mmCIF file of C-alpha atoms and ligand atoms in Angstrom:
data_model
loop_
_atom_site.group_PDB
_atom_site.id
_atom_site.type_symbol
_atom_site.label_atom_id
_atom_site.label_comp_id
_atom_site.label_asym_id
_atom_site.label_seq_id
_atom_site.Cartn_x
_atom_site.Cartn_y
_atom_site.Cartn_z
ATOM 1 C CA MET A 1 0.000 0.000 0.000
ATOM 2 C CA GLN A 2 1.304 3.481 -0.851
ATOM 3 C CA LEU A 3 0.051 6.851 0.355
ATOM 4 C CA HIS A 4 0.760 9.890 -1.804
ATOM 5 C CA ASP A 5 1.098 12.320 1.032
ATOM 6 C CA PHE A 6 2.010 15.864 2.071
ATOM 7 C CA TYR A 7 2.946 15.917 5.749
ATOM 8 C CA LEU A 8 1.263 19.217 6.718
ATOM 9 C CA SER A 9 -2.020 18.442 4.959
ATOM 10 C CA GLY A 10 -4.827 17.699 7.409
ATOM 11 C CA ASN A 11 -6.524 15.494 4.819
ATOM 12 C CA CYS A 12 -3.369 13.402 4.457
ATOM 13 C CA TYR A 13 -2.958 13.279 8.231
ATOM 14 C CA LYS A 14 -6.520 11.947 8.440
ATOM 15 C CA VAL A 15 -5.490 8.921 6.360
ATOM 16 C CA ARG A 16 -2.160 8.453 8.176
ATOM 17 C CA LEU A 17 -4.031 8.609 11.494
ATOM 18 C CA PHE A 18 -6.514 5.957 10.418
ATOM 19 C CA LEU A 19 -3.747 3.699 9.080
ATOM 20 C CA GLY A 20 -2.120 4.055 12.518
ATOM 21 C CA LEU A 21 -5.359 3.278 14.365
ATOM 22 C CA LEU A 22 -5.845 0.181 12.202
ATOM 23 C CA GLY A 23 -2.224 -0.883 12.712
ATOM 24 C CA LEU A 24 -1.553 -0.783 8.963
ATOM 25 C CA GLN A 25 1.706 0.197 7.259
ATOM 26 C CA ALA A 26 1.922 2.132 4.002
ATOM 27 C CA GLU A 27 4.842 3.464 2.037
ATOM 28 C CA MET A 28 4.757 7.284 2.245
ATOM 29 C CA LEU A 29 5.418 9.080 -1.041
ATOM 30 C CA ASN A 30 5.839 12.822 -0.566
ATOM 31 C CA VAL A 31 4.023 15.036 -3.071
ATOM 32 C CA ASP A 32 5.700 18.445 -3.048
ATOM 33 C CA LEU A 33 2.607 20.677 -2.961
ATOM 34 C CA PRO A 34 4.523 23.966 -2.590
ATOM 35 C CA CYS A 35 6.327 23.119 -5.857
ATOM 36 C CA GLY A 36 3.059 22.167 -7.581
ATOM 37 C CA ALA A 37 3.917 18.468 -7.961
ATOM 38 C CA GLN A 38 0.194 17.615 -7.665
ATOM 39 C CA LYS A 39 -0.395 19.253 -11.069
ATOM 40 C CA HIS A 40 2.345 17.334 -12.918
ATOM 41 C CA PRO A 41 1.090 14.936 -15.600
ATOM 42 C CA GLU A 42 2.398 11.837 -13.770
ATOM 43 C CA PHE A 43 0.410 12.757 -10.659
ATOM 44 C CA LEU A 44 -2.679 13.801 -12.636
ATOM 45 C CA ALA A 45 -2.644 10.349 -14.233
ATOM 46 C CA LEU A 46 -3.087 8.982 -10.706
ATOM 47 C CA ASN A 47 -5.567 11.615 -9.524
ATOM 48 C CA PRO A 48 -7.065 13.908 -12.205
ATOM 49 C CA ARG A 49 -8.312 16.149 -9.348
ATOM 50 C CA GLY A 50 -4.689 17.128 -8.704
ATOM 51 C CA GLN A 51 -4.962 16.691 -4.942
ATOM 52 C CA VAL A 52 -3.548 14.608 -2.129
ATOM 53 C CA PRO A 53 -4.137 12.229 -0.445
ATOM 54 C CA VAL A 54 -4.159 9.307 -2.853
ATOM 55 C CA LEU A 55 -3.976 5.774 -1.482
ATOM 56 C CA VAL A 56 -2.884 2.993 -3.807
ATOM 57 C CA ASP A 57 -3.823 -0.479 -2.643
ATOM 58 C CA ASP A 58 -3.224 -3.552 -4.805
ATOM 59 C CA GLY A 59 -2.458 -1.135 -7.655
ATOM 60 C CA GLN A 60 -5.852 0.603 -7.346
ATOM 61 C CA PRO A 61 -5.728 4.374 -6.669
ATOM 62 C CA LEU A 62 -8.321 5.798 -4.281
ATOM 63 C CA VAL A 63 -8.794 9.553 -3.984
ATOM 64 C CA ASP A 64 -10.422 11.810 -1.377
ATOM 65 C CA SER A 65 -9.670 11.359 2.308
ATOM 66 C CA GLN A 66 -13.303 10.597 3.251
ATOM 67 C CA ALA A 67 -13.568 7.934 0.536
ATOM 68 C CA ILE A 68 -10.251 6.442 1.656
ATOM 69 C CA LEU A 69 -11.520 6.158 5.250
ATOM 70 C CA VAL A 70 -14.609 4.288 4.037
ATOM 71 C CA TYR A 71 -12.448 1.950 1.959
ATOM 72 C CA LEU A 72 -9.937 1.225 4.728
ATOM 73 C CA ALA A 73 -12.678 0.676 7.301
ATOM 74 C CA ARG A 74 -14.572 -1.744 5.057
ATOM 75 C CA ARG A 75 -11.513 -3.608 3.883
ATOM 76 C CA TYR A 76 -9.352 -3.731 7.009
ATOM 77 C CA GLY A 77 -11.164 -2.288 10.014
ATOM 78 C CA GLU A 78 -13.111 -3.758 12.870
ATOM 79 C CA ALA A 79 -16.868 -3.339 12.342
ATOM 80 C CA HIS A 80 -17.241 -0.433 14.796
ATOM 81 C CA TRP A 81 -15.286 1.937 12.519
ATOM 82 C CA TYR A 82 -18.037 1.822 9.883
ATOM 83 C CA PRO A 83 -21.029 -0.149 11.128
ATOM 84 C CA GLN A 84 -23.151 -1.759 8.478
ATOM 85 C CA ASP A 85 -26.609 -0.666 9.667
ATOM 86 C CA ALA A 86 -28.415 1.995 7.681
ATOM 87 C CA LEU A 87 -28.765 4.475 10.535
ATOM 88 C CA SER A 88 -25.070 4.448 11.467
ATOM 89 C CA GLN A 89 -24.023 4.836 7.842
ATOM 90 C CA GLY A 90 -26.449 7.714 7.317
ATOM 91 C CA LEU A 91 -25.226 9.481 10.461
ATOM 92 C CA ILE A 92 -21.569 8.915 9.562
ATOM 93 C CA SER A 93 -22.162 10.247 6.018
ATOM 94 C CA GLY A 94 -23.536 13.437 7.545
ATOM 95 C CA TRP A 95 -20.231 13.986 9.378
ATOM 96 C CA LEU A 96 -18.131 13.111 6.331
ATOM 97 C CA SER A 97 -20.083 15.742 4.368
ATOM 98 C CA LEU A 98 -19.609 18.304 7.120
ATOM 99 C CA THR A 99 -15.871 17.673 6.863
ATOM 100 C CA ALA A 100 -15.788 18.132 3.087
ATOM 101 C CA ASN A 101 -17.876 21.303 3.140
ATOM 102 C CA GLU A 102 -18.222 23.304 6.352
ATOM 103 C CA ILE A 103 -14.905 22.223 7.919
ATOM 104 C CA HIS A 104 -12.979 22.515 4.637
ATOM 105 C CA ASN A 105 -14.389 26.012 4.018
ATOM 106 C CA GLY A 106 -14.020 27.084 7.651
ATOM 107 C CA ALA A 107 -11.308 25.880 10.033
ATOM 108 C CA ALA A 108 -9.175 24.312 7.269
ATOM 109 C CA ARG A 109 -9.352 27.373 5.044
ATOM 110 C CA ALA A 110 -8.482 29.733 7.908
ATOM 111 C CA ARG A 111 -5.378 27.601 8.606
ATOM 112 C CA VAL A 112 -4.349 27.667 4.942
ATOM 113 C CA GLY A 113 -4.685 31.464 4.957
ATOM 114 C CA LEU A 114 -2.784 32.079 8.174
ATOM 115 C CA LYS A 115 -0.148 29.370 8.014
ATOM 116 C CA PHE A 116 0.444 28.902 4.301
ATOM 117 C CA GLY A 117 -0.149 32.536 3.291
ATOM 118 C CA ARG A 118 -2.765 31.643 0.709
ATOM 119 C CA PRO A 119 -5.304 34.347 -0.247
ATOM 120 C CA VAL A 120 -8.489 33.514 1.666
ATOM 121 C CA ASP A 121 -11.287 35.546 3.226
ATOM 122 C CA LEU A 122 -9.969 34.957 6.737
ATOM 123 C CA GLU A 123 -12.865 36.581 8.557
ATOM 124 C CA ASP A 124 -15.417 34.476 6.677
ATOM 125 C CA ALA A 125 -13.398 31.249 7.156
ATOM 126 C CA GLN A 126 -12.978 31.911 10.892
ATOM 127 C CA ALA A 127 -16.692 32.663 11.318
ATOM 128 C CA ARG A 128 -17.555 29.361 9.611
ATOM 129 C CA GLY A 129 -14.900 27.642 11.742
ATOM 130 C CA ARG A 130 -16.421 28.972 14.978
ATOM 131 C CA GLN A 131 -19.895 27.801 13.926
ATOM 132 C CA VAL A 132 -18.635 24.253 13.442
ATOM 133 C CA LEU A 133 -16.629 24.228 16.688
ATOM 134 C CA GLU A 134 -19.783 25.284 18.515
ATOM 135 C CA LEU A 135 -21.906 22.731 16.674
ATOM 136 C CA VAL A 136 -19.585 19.782 17.342
ATOM 137 C CA ASP A 137 -19.009 20.829 20.961
ATOM 138 C CA THR A 138 -22.784 20.935 21.524
ATOM 139 C CA HIS A 139 -23.279 17.585 19.781
ATOM 140 C CA LEU A 140 -20.670 15.963 22.027
ATOM 141 C CA ALA A 141 -22.377 16.997 25.276
ATOM 142 C CA GLY A 142 -23.156 13.690 27.001
ATOM 143 C CA ARG A 143 -21.581 11.651 24.187
ATOM 144 C CA LEU A 144 -18.238 9.900 23.928
ATOM 145 C CA TRP A 145 -18.091 9.733 20.118
ATOM 146 C CA LEU A 146 -19.832 11.474 17.217
ATOM 147 C CA VAL A 147 -21.906 8.418 16.252
ATOM 148 C CA GLY A 148 -22.834 5.583 18.606
ATOM 149 C CA ASP A 149 -20.791 4.453 21.565
ATOM 150 C CA GLN A 150 -17.546 3.506 19.835
ATOM 151 C CA PRO A 151 -15.161 5.479 17.589
ATOM 152 C CA THR A 152 -16.056 5.538 13.896
ATOM 153 C CA ILE A 153 -14.575 7.062 10.771
ATOM 154 C CA ALA A 154 -16.724 10.137 11.518
ATOM 155 C CA ASP A 155 -14.435 10.892 14.472
ATOM 156 C CA VAL A 156 -11.321 10.341 12.345
ATOM 157 C CA ALA A 157 -12.651 12.600 9.567
ATOM 158 C CA VAL A 158 -13.799 15.486 11.765
ATOM 159 C CA TYR A 159 -10.914 15.512 14.256
ATOM 160 C CA PRO A 160 -7.884 16.805 12.283
ATOM 161 C CA TYR A 161 -8.969 20.281 11.196
ATOM 162 C CA LEU A 162 -10.823 20.962 14.452
ATOM 163 C CA ALA A 163 -7.784 19.969 16.504
ATOM 164 C CA LEU A 164 -5.627 22.210 14.261
ATOM 165 C CA ALA A 165 -8.126 25.097 14.356
ATOM 166 C CA ASP A 166 -5.848 27.195 16.571
ATOM 167 C CA GLU A 167 -3.428 27.361 13.612
ATOM 168 C CA GLY A 168 -6.223 29.196 11.810
ATOM 169 C CA GLY A 169 -6.519 31.717 14.643
ATOM 170 C CA LEU A 170 -9.489 30.021 16.345
ATOM 171 C CA ASP A 171 -9.527 29.745 20.125
ATOM 172 C CA LEU A 172 -10.263 26.185 21.261
ATOM 173 C CA ALA A 173 -10.300 27.026 24.979
ATOM 174 C CA PRO A 174 -14.095 27.541 25.357
ATOM 175 C CA TYR A 175 -14.981 24.062 24.064
ATOM 176 C CA GLU A 176 -14.811 21.577 26.938
ATOM 177 C CA ASN A 177 -16.620 18.722 25.200
ATOM 178 C CA LEU A 178 -14.274 19.030 22.244
ATOM 179 C CA ALA A 179 -11.250 18.951 24.558
ATOM 180 C CA ALA A 180 -12.504 15.760 26.225
ATOM 181 C CA TRP A 181 -13.184 14.150 22.829
ATOM 182 C CA PHE A 182 -9.694 15.141 21.579
ATOM 183 C CA ALA A 183 -8.246 13.448 24.674
ATOM 184 C CA ARG A 184 -10.261 10.260 24.015
ATOM 185 C CA LEU A 185 -9.029 10.146 20.418
ATOM 186 C CA ARG A 186 -5.425 10.766 21.493
ATOM 187 C CA ALA A 187 -5.647 7.843 23.922
ATOM 188 C CA LEU A 188 -6.596 5.333 21.189
ATOM 189 C CA PRO A 189 -3.907 2.719 20.405
ATOM 190 C CA GLY A 190 -2.006 3.681 17.249
ATOM 191 C CA TYR A 191 -2.815 7.409 17.525
ATOM 192 C CA LEU A 192 -0.380 9.655 15.601
ATOM 193 C CA ASP A 193 0.503 13.211 16.543
ATOM 194 C CA LEU A 194 -0.984 16.157 14.632
ATOM 195 C CA PRO A 195 1.150 17.654 11.852
ATOM 196 C CA ARG A 196 1.686 21.011 13.498
ATOM 197 C CA LEU A 197 3.487 23.767 11.666
HETATM 198 N N1 GSH B 1 -11.893 16.416 -0.617
HETATM 199 C C1 GSH B 1 -10.483 16.166 -0.704
HETATM 200 C C2 GSH B 1 -9.710 17.469 -0.607
HETATM 201 C C3 GSH B 1 -8.244 17.227 -0.823
HETATM 202 C C4 GSH B 1 -7.450 18.517 -0.726
HETATM 203 O O1 GSH B 1 -7.997 19.620 -0.639
HETATM 204 N N2 GSH B 1 -6.133 18.338 -0.746
HETATM 205 C C5 GSH B 1 -5.241 19.465 -0.663
HETATM 206 C C6 GSH B 1 -4.245 19.260 0.472
HETATM 207 S S1 GSH B 1 -5.082 19.272 2.038
HETATM 208 C C7 GSH B 1 -4.460 19.572 -1.954
HETATM 209 O O2 GSH B 1 -4.043 18.580 -2.509
HETATM 210 N N3 GSH B 1 -4.262 20.806 -2.407
HETATM 211 C C8 GSH B 1 -3.466 21.079 -3.559
HETATM 212 C C9 GSH B 1 -4.264 21.636 -4.687
HETATM 213 O O3 GSH B 1 -5.511 21.644 -4.632
HETATM 214 O O4 GSH B 1 -3.615 22.070 -5.642
HETATM 215 C C10 GSH B 1 -10.059 15.196 0.406
HETATM 216 O O5 GSH B 1 -10.732 15.152 1.436
HETATM 217 O O6 GSH B 1 -9.080 14.462 0.234
#
């Protein structure tokens, strides 16, 4: 298994984290994003979207961090990571979508603006980021995990950019339920440290 990876990317970290939690090894292949390697023809042949992460397993490329989590959970994970019942899968899909939209356009975008110097509307991204921090913190009141009573890929998908939100200028201190959930995730066997700048 190979992971086309960029260390500081939260989406790549998401996949590395899940590989760690599943006790799986993959060869890490660095894609030099600052040099634009993701837009080179050889990489576009692998992922026409021109983005990392890309996981290659048995020669088959898989793109998009959320999709990769689903694949790894189904192929290699214990059942609790992606339970097969309709309700769990519907609830988990809701969190995967939140990650790809609200979290990507909020906390993740604010981090890209502040830490990578990319042109973003920082105020807008931070406002969206705060909304999601509030929403997830409220959801976690009285719960251990986002869906059900064991960790799922929803937790793995949502965690990285919320835990890195301070790098986008967002204050995590007010969110006690989030802090407790971060601690639970960090205590899981195979947990890998965040890729802090
Ligand atoms: N929905 C995709 C988003 C992937 C994404 O935005 N990747 C970024 C790094 S975090 C990237 O490759 N950016 C380079 C570019 O778009 O040129 C996922 O979850 O994997």
